[in-house]
Each structure stands twice: as structure tokens, then as C-alpha cells.
PDB file of C-alpha atoms in Angstrom:
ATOM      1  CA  UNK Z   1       0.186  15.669 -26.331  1.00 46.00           C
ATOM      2  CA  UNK Z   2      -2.939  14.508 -24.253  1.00 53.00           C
ATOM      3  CA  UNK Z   3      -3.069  11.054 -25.608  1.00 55.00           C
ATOM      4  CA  UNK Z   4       0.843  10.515 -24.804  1.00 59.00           C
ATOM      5  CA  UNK Z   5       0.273  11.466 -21.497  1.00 56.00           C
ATOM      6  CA  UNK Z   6      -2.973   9.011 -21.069  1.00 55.00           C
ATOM      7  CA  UNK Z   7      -0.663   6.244 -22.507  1.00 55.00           C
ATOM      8  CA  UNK Z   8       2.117   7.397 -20.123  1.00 60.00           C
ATOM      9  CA  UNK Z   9      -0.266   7.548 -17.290  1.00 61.00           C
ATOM     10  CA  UNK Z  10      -1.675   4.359 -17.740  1.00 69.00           C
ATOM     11  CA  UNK Z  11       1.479   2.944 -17.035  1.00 75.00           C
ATOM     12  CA  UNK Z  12       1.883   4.651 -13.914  1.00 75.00           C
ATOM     13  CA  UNK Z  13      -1.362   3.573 -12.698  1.00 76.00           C
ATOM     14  CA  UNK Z  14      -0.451   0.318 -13.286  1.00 80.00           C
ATOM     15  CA  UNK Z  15       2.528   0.346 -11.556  1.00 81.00           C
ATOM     16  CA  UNK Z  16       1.371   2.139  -8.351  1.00 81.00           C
ATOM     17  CA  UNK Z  17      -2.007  -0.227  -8.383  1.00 82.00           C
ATOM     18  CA  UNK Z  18      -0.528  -3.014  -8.859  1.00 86.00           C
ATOM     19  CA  UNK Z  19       1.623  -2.313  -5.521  1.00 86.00           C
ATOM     20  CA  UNK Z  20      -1.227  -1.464  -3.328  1.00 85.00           C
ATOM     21  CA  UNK Z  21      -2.943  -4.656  -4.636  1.00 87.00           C
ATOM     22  CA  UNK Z  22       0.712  -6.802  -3.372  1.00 89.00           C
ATOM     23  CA  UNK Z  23       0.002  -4.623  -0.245  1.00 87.00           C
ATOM     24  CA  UNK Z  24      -2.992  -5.682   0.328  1.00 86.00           C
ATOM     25  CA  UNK Z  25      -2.304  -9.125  -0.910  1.00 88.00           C
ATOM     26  CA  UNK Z  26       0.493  -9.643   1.734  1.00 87.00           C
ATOM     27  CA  UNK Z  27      -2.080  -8.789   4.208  1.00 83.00           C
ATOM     28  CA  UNK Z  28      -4.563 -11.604   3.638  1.00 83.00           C
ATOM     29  CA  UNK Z  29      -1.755 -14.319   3.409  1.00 85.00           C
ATOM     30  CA  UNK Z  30       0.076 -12.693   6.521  1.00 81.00           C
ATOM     31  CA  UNK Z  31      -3.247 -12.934   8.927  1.00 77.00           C
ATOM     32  CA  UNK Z  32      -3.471 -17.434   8.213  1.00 82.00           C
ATOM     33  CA  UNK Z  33      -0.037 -17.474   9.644  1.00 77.00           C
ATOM     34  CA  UNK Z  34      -0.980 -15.535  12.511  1.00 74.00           C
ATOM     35  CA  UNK Z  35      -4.176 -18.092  12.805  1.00 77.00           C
ATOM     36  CA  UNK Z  36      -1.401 -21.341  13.059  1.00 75.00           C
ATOM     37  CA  UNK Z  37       0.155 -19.915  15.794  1.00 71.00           C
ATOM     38  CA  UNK Z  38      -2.232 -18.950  17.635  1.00 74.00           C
ATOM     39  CA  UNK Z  39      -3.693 -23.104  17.778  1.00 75.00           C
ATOM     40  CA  UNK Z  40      -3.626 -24.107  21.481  1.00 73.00           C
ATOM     41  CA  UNK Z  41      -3.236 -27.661  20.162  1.00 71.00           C
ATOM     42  CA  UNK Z  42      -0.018 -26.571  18.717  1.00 70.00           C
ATOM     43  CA  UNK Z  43       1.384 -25.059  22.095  1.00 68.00           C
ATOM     44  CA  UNK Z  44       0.252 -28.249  23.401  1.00 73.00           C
ATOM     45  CA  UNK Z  45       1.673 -30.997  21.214  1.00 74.00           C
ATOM     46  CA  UNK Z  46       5.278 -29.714  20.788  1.00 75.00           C
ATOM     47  CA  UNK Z  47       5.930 -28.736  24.470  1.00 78.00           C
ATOM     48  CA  UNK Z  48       9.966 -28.656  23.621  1.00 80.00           C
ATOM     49  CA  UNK Z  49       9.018 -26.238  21.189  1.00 78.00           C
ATOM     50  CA  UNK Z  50       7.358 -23.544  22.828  1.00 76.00           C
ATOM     51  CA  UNK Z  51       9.838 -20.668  22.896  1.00 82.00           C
ATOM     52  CA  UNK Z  52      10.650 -21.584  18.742  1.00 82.00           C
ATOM     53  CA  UNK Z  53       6.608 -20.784  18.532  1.00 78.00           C
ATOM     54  CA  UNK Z  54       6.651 -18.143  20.564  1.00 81.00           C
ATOM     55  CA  UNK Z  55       9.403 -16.261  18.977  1.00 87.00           C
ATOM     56  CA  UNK Z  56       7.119 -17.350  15.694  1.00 82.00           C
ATOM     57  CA  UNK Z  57       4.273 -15.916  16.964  1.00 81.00           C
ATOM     58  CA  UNK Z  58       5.987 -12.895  17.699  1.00 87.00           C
ATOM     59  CA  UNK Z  59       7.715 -12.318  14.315  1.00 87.00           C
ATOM     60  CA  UNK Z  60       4.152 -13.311  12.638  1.00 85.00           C
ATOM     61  CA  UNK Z  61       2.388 -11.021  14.398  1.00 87.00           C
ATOM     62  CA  UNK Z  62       4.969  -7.897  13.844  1.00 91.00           C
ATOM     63  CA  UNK Z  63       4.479  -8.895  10.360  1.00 88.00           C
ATOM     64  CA  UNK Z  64       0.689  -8.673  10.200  1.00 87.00           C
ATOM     65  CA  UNK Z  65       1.203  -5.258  12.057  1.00 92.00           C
ATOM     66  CA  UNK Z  66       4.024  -3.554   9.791  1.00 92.00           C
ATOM     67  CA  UNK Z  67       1.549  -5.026   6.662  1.00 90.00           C
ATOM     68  CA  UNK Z  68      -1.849  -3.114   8.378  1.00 90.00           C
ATOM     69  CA  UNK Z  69       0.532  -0.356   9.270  1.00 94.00           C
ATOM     70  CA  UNK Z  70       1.479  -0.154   5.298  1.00 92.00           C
ATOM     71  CA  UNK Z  71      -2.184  -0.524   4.260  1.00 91.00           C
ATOM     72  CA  UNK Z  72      -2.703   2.461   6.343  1.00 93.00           C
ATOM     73  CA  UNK Z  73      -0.634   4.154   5.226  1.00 95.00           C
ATOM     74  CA  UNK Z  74      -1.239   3.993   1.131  1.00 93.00           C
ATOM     75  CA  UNK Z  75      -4.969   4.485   2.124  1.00 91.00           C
ATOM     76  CA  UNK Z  76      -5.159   7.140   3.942  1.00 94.00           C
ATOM     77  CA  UNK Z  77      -1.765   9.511   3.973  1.00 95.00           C
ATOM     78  CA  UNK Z  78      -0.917   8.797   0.329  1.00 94.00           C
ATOM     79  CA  UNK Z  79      -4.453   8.139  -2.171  1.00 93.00           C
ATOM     80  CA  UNK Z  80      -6.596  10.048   0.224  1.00 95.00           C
ATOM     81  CA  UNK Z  81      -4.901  13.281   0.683  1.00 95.00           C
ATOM     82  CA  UNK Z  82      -3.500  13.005  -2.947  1.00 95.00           C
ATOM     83  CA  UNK Z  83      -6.832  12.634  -4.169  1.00 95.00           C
ATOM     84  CA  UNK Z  84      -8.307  15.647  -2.077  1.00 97.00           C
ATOM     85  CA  UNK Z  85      -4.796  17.427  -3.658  1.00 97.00           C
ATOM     86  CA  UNK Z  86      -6.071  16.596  -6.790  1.00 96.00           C
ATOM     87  CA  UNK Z  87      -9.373  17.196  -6.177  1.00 96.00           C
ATOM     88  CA  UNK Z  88      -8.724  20.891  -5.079  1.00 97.00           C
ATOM     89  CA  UNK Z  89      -6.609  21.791  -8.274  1.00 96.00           C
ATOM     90  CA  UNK Z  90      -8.759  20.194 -10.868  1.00 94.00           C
ATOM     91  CA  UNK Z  91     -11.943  22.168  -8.896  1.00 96.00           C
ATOM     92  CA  UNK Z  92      -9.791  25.773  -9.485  1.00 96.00           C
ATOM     93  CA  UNK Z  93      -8.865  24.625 -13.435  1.00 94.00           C
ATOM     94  CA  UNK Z  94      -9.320  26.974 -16.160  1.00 95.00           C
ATOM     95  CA  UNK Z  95      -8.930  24.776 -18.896  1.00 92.00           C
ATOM     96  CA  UNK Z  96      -7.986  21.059 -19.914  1.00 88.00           C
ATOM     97  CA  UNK Z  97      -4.155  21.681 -19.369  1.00 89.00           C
ATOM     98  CA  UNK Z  98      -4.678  22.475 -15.730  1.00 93.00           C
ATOM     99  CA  UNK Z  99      -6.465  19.276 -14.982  1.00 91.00           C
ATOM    100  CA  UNK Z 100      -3.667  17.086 -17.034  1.00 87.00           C
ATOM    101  CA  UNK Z 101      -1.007  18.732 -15.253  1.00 91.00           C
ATOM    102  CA  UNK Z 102      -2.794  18.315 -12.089  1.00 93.00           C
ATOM    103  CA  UNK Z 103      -3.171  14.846 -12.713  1.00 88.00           C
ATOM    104  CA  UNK Z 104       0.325  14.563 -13.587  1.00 88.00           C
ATOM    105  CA  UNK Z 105       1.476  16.082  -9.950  1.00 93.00           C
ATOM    106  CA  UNK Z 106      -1.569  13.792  -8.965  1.00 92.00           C
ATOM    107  CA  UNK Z 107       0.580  10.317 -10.120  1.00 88.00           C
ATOM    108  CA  UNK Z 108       3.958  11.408  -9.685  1.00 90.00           C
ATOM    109  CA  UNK Z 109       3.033  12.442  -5.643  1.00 93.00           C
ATOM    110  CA  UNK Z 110       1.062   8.697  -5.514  1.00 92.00           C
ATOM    111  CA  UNK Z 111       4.630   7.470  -7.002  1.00 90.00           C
ATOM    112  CA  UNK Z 112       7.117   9.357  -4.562  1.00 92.00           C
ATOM    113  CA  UNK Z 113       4.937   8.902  -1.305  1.00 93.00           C
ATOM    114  CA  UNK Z 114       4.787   4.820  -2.211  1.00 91.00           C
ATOM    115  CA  UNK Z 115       8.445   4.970  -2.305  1.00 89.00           C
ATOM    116  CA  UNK Z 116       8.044   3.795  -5.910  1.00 88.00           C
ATOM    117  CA  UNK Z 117      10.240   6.802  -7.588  1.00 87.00           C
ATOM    118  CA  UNK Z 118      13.880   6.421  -8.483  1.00 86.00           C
ATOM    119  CA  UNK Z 119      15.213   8.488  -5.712  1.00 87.00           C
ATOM    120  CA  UNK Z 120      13.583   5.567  -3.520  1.00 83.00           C
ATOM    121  CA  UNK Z 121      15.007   2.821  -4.741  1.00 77.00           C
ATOM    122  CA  UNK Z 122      18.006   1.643  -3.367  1.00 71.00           C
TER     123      UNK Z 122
END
């Protein structure tokens, strides 16, 4: 039973990983954008077009927020106080089944707080 949960777990490590790594991935090609309109030279050259750059700025720099906001978010209210969850219950353990079912609450809580669970998707 152990080694079918390992292979089933790896599978949701993947999955929740490999959305904080898009997360944080968003975040570094999200802050250039920010850097293009923010280019005096810009503002400068295309006078007709300064309210279409500001309203770009804006929206780029709402995006770069709501992207930190999200990196926040899976760093600190999600892995961190899921880990510390997990942390707790593997600490008070008896045996090896304690810890694997801890670890299972461990994933499936990582899963449902990244809104990656079935009941989240639309």
C-alpha cells in the first residue's frame, strides 16, 4: 500500500509544483512589461499615445501585483502553514501509517488551498 501511495503522491507533487513554478514564472515575465512602460522615452515619443500607455501601465502593473499577491499567497498561507500542519502530525505519529496519512492530508490541503481540486475547477 505504501509504494502506491508514493507513486500516487508523486503525481500530486508534480502537479501542485509544477503550478507554483508557472506562478512564479508569470512573475518574472510580468515585471519586463512593467519595465517598457515605465521608459520616459516612450511617454515621450508617442505623445498621441499617452492615455493608451497609461491605461497599459495601469493594467501591467495590476498584473505584476495580483501575480506577487498569488506568490504570497502559495508561500506563505498554503506550503508554510501546511507544512507546519504536517509538521505537527508527523511529530505526534505512532507509527509509519500516521505519517503517510498525514502526508496524504499534507497534499490533498496543498491541492484544495491552490484551487487545484475538482471542486475548484470550473
Amino acid at each position: 500500500a505504501s509504494i502506491a501511495a508514493i507513486i500516487q503522491d508523486e503525481c500530486l507533487f508534480y502537479e501542485v509544483f509544477s503550478f507554483v513554478e508557472k506562478v512564479y514564472q508569470a512573475g518574472l515575465m510580468a515585471l519586463p512589461v512593467l519595465v517598457v512602460f515605465n521608459m520616459p522615452s516612450l511617454w515621450i515619443f508617442f505623445t498621441e499615445l499617452s492615455g493608451v500607455l497609461h491605461q497599459c501601465h495601469v493594467l501591467a502593473s495590476e498584473m505584476v501585483h495580483f501575480i506577487h499577491q498569488m506568490q504570497y499567497y502559495i508561500t506563505f498561507e498554503v506550503l508554510e502553514c501546511s507544512w507546519d500542519e504536517l509538521w505537527n502530525k508527523v511529530q505526534q505519529a505512532q507509527d509509519l501509517d500516521h505519517i503517510i496519512a498525514a502526508h496524504e492530508v499534507f497534499l490533498d490541503t496543498i491541492i484544495a488551498r491552490c484551487l487545484l481540486d475538482s471542486d475548484s475547477r470550473v
